[in-house]
mmCIF file of N, CA and C in Angstrom:
data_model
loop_
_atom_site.group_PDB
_atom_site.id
_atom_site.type_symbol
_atom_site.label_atom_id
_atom_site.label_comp_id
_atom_site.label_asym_id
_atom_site.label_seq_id
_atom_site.Cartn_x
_atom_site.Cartn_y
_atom_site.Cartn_z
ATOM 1 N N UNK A 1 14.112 8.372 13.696
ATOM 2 C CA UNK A 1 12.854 8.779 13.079
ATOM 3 C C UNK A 1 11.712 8.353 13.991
ATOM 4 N N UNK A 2 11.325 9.428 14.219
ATOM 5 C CA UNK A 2 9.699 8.926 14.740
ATOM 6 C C UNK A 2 8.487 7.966 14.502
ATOM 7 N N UNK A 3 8.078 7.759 15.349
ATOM 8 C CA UNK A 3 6.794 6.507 14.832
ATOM 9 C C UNK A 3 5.829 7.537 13.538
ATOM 10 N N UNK A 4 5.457 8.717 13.425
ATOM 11 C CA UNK A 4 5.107 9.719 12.749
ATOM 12 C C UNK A 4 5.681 9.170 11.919
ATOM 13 N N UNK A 5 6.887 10.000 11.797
ATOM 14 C CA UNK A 5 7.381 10.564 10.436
ATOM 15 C C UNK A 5 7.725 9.516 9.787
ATOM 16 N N UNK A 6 7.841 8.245 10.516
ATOM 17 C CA UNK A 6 8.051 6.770 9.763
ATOM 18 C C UNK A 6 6.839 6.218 9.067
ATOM 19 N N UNK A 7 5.538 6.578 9.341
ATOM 20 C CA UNK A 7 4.238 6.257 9.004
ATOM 21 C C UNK A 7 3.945 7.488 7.495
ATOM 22 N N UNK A 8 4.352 8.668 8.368
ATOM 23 C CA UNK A 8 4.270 9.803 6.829
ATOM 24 C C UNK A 8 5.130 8.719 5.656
ATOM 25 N N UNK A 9 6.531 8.762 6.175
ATOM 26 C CA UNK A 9 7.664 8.502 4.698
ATOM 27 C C UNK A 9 6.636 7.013 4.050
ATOM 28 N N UNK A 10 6.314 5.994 4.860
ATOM 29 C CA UNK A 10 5.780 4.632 4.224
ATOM 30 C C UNK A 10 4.424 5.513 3.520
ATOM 31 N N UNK A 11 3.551 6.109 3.890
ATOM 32 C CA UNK A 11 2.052 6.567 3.679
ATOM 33 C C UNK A 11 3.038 7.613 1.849
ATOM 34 N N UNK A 12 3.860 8.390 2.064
ATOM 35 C CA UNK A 12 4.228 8.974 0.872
ATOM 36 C C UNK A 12 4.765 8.191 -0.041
ATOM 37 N N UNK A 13 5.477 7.110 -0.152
ATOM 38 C CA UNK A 13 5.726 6.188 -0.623
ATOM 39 C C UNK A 13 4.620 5.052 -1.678
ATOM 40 N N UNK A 14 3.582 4.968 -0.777
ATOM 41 C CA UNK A 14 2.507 4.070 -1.186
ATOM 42 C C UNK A 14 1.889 5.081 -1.966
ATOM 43 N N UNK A 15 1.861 5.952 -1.763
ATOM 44 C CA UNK A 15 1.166 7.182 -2.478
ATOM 45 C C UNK A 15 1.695 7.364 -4.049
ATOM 46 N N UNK A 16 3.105 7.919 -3.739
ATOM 47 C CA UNK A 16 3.315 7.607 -5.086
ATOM 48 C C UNK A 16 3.214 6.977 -6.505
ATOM 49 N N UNK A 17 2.726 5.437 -5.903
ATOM 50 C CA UNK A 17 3.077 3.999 -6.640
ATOM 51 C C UNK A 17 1.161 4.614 -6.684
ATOM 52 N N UNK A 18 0.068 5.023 -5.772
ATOM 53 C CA UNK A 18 -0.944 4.965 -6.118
ATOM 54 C C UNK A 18 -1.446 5.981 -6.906
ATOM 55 N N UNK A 19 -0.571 7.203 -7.588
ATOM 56 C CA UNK A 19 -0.911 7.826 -8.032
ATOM 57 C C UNK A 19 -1.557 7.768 -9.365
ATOM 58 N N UNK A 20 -1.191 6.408 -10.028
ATOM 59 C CA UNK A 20 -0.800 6.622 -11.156
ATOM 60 C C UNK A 20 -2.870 6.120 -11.666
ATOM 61 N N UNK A 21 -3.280 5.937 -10.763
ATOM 62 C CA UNK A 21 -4.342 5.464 -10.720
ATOM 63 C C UNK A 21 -5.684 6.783 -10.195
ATOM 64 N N UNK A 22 -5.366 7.801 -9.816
ATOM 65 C CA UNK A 22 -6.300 9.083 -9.422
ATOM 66 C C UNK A 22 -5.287 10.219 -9.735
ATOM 67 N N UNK A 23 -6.297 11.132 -10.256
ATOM 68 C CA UNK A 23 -5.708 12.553 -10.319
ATOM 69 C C UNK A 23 -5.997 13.213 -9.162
ATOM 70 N N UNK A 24 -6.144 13.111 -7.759
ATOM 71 C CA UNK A 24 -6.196 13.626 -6.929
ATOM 72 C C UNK A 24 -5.625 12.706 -5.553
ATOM 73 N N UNK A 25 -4.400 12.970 -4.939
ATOM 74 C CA UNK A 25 -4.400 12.047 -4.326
ATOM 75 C C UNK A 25 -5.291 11.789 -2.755
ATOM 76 N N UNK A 26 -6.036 13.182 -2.544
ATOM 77 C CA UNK A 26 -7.167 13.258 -1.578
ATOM 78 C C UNK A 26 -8.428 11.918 -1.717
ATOM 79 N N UNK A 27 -8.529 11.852 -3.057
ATOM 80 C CA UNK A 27 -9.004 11.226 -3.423
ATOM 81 C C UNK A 27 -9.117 9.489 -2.568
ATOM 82 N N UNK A 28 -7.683 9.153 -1.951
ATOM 83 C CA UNK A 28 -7.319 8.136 -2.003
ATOM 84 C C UNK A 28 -7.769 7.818 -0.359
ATOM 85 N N UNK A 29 -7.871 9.223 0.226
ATOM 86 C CA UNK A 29 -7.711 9.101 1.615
ATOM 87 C C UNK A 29 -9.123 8.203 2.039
ATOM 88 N N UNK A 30 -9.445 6.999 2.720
ATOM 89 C CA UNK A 30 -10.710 6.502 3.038
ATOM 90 C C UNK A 30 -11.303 5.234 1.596
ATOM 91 N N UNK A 31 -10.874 5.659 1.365
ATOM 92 C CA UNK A 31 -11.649 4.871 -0.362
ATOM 93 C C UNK A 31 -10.806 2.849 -0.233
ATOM 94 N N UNK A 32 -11.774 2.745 -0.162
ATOM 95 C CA UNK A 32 -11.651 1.351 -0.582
ATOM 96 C C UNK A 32 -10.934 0.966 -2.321
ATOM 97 N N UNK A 33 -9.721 0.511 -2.683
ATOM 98 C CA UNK A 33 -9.118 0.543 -3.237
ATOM 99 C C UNK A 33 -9.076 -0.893 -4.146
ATOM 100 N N UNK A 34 -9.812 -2.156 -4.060
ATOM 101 C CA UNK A 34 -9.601 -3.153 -4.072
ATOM 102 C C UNK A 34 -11.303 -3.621 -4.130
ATOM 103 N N UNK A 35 -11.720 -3.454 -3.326
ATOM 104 C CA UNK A 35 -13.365 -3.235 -3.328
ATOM 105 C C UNK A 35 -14.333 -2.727 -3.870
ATOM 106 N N UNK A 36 -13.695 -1.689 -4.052
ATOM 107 C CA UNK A 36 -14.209 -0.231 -4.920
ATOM 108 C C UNK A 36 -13.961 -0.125 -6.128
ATOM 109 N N UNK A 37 -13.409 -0.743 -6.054
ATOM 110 C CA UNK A 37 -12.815 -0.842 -8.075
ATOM 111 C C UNK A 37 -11.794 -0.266 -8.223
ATOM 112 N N UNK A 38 -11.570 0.095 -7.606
ATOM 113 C CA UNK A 38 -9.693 1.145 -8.531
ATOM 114 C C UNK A 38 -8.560 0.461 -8.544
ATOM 115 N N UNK A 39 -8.940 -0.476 -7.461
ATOM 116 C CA UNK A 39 -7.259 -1.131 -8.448
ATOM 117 C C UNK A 39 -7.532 -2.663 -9.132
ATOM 118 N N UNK A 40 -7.568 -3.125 -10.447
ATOM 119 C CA UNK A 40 -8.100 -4.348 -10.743
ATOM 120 C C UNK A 40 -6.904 -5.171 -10.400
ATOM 121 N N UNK A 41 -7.163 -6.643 -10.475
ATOM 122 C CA UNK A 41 -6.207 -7.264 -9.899
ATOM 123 C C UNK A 41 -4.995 -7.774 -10.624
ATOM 124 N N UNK A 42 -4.724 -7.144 -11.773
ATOM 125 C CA UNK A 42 -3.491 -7.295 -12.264
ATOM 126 C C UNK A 42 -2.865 -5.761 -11.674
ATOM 127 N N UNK A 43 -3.855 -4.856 -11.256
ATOM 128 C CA UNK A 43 -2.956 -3.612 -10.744
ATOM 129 C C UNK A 43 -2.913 -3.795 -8.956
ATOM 130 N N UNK A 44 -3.436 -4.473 -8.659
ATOM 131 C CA UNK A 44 -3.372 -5.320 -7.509
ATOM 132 C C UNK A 44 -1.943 -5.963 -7.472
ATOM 133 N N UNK A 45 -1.729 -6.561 -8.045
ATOM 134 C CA UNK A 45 -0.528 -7.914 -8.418
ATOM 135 C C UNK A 45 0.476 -6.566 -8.638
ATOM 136 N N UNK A 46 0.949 -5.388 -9.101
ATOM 137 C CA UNK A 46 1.830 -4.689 -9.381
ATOM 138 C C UNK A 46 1.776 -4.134 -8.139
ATOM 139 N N UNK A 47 1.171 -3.514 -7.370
ATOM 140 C CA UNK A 47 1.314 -2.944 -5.977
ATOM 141 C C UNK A 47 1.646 -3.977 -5.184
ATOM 142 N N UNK A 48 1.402 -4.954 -5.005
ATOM 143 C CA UNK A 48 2.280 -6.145 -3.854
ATOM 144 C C UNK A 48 3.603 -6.241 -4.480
ATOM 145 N N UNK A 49 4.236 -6.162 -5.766
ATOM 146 C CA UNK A 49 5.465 -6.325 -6.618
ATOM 147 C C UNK A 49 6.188 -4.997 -6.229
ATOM 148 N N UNK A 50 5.275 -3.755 -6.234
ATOM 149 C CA UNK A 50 6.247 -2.778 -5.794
ATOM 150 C C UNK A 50 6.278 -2.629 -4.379
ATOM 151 N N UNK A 51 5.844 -2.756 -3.703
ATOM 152 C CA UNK A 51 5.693 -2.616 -1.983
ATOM 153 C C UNK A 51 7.062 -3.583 -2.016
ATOM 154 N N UNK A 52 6.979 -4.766 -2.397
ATOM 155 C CA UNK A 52 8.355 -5.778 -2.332
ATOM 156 C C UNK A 52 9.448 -5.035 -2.558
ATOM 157 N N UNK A 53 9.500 -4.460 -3.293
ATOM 158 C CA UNK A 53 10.686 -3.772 -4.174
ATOM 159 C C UNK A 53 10.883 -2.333 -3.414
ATOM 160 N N UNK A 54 10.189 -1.693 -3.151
ATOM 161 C CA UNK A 54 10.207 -0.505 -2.636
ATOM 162 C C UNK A 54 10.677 -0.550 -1.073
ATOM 163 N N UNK A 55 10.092 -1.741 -0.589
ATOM 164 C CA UNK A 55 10.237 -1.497 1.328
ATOM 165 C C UNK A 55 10.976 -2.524 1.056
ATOM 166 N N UNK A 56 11.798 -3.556 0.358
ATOM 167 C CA UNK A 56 12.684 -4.426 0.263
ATOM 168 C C UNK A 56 12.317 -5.865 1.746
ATOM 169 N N UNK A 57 10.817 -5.789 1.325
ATOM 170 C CA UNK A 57 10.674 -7.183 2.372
ATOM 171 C C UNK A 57 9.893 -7.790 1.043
ATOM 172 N N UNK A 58 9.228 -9.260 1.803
ATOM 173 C CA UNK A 58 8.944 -10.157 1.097
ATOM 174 C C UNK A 58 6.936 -10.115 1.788
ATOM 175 N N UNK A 59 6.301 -10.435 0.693
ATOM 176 C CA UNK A 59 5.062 -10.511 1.138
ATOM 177 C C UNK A 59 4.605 -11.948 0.894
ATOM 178 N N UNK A 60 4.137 -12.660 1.821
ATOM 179 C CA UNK A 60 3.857 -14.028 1.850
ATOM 180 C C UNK A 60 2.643 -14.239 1.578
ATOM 181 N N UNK A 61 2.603 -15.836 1.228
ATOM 182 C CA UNK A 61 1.064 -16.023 0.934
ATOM 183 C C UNK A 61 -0.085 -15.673 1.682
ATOM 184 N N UNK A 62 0.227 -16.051 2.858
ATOM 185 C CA UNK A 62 -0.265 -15.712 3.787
ATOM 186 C C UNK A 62 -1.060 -14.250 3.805
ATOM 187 N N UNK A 63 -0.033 -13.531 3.473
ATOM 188 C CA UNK A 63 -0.396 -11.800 3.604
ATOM 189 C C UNK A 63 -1.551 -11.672 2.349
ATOM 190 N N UNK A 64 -1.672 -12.242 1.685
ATOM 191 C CA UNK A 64 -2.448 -12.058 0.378
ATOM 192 C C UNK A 64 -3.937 -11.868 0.742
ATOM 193 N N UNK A 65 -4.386 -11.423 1.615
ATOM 194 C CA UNK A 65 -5.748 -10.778 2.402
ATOM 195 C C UNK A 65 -6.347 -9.238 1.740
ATOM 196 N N UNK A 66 -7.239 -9.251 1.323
ATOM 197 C CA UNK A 66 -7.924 -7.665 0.725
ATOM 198 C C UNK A 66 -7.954 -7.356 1.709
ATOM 199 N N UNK A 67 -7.705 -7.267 3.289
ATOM 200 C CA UNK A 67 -7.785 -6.435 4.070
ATOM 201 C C UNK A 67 -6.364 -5.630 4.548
ATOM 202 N N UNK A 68 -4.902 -6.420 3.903
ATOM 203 C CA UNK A 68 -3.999 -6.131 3.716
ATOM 204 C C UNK A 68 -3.913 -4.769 2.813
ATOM 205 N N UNK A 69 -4.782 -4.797 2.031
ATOM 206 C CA UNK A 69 -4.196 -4.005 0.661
ATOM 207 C C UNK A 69 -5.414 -3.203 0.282
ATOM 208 N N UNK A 70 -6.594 -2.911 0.453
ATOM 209 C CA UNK A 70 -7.976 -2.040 0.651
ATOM 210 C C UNK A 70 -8.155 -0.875 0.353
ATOM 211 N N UNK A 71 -7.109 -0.548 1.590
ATOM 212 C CA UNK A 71 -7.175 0.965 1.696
ATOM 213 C C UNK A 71 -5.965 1.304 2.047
ATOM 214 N N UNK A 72 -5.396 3.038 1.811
ATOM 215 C CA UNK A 72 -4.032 3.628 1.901
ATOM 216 C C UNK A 72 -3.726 3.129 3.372
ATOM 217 N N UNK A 73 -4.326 3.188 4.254
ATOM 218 C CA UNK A 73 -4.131 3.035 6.256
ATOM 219 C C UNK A 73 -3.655 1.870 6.110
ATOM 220 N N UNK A 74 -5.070 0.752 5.587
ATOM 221 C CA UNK A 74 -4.716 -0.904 5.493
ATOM 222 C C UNK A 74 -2.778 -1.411 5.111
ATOM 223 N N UNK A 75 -2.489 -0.382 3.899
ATOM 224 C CA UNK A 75 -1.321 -0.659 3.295
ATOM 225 C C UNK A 75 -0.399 -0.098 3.891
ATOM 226 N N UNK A 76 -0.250 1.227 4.782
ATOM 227 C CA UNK A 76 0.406 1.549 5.120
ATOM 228 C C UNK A 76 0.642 0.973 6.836
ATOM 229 N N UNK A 77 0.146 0.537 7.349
ATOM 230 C CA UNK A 77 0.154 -0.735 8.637
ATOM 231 C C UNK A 77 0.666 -1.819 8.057
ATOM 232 N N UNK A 78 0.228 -2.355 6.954
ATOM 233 C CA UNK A 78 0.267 -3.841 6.324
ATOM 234 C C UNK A 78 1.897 -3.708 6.098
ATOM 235 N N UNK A 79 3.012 -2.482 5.610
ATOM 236 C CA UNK A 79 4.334 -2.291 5.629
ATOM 237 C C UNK A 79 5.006 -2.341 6.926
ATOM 238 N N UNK A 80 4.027 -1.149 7.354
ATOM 239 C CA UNK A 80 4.956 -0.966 9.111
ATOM 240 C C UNK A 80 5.360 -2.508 9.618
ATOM 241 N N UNK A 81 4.024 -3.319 9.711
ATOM 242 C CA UNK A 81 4.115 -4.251 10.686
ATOM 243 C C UNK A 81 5.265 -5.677 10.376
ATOM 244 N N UNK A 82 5.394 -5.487 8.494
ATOM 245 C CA UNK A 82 6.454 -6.347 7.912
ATOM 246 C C UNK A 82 7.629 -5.955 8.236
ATOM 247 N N UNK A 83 8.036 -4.581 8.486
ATOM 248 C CA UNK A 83 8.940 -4.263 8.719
ATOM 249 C C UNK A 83 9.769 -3.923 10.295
ATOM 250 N N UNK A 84 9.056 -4.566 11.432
ATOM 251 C CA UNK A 84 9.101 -4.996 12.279
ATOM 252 C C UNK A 84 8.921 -4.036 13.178
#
């Protein structure tokens, strides 16, 4: 798999889990997610629980940065790079 199509499958993935939060998922592209208000932080706390579960790594304290988790790009790097 390509560096692409490995960035699409993680970016469709995160998408999914963010749907449940916009009826448009254009919507999502650029938008501050964490900052902006759309995800409060108990729906915060469920997206680090499913990213765990979904990409089957572990997110450390460490990682617990709003710049980790912000925006769709932020999250979808913030996987790639756990996943080596």
């Amino acid at each position: 798999m390509t560096a692409v199509s490995e960035d699409q499958a993680v970016r469709t993935r995160v998408l999914e889990f963010l749907l449940r939060y916009v009826d448009d998922p254009a919507e999502l592209e650029g938008m501050q997610l964490i900052t902006g208000g759309l995800l409060s932080s108990l729906a915060t706390v469920a997206l680090v629980a499913h990213l765990e579960m979904e990409f089957d790594m572990e997110v450390d304290d460490d990682d617990l940065e709003i710049e980790n988790f912000d925006t769709l790009d932020s999250i979808v790097q913030f996987v790639q790079e756990k996943q080596g």
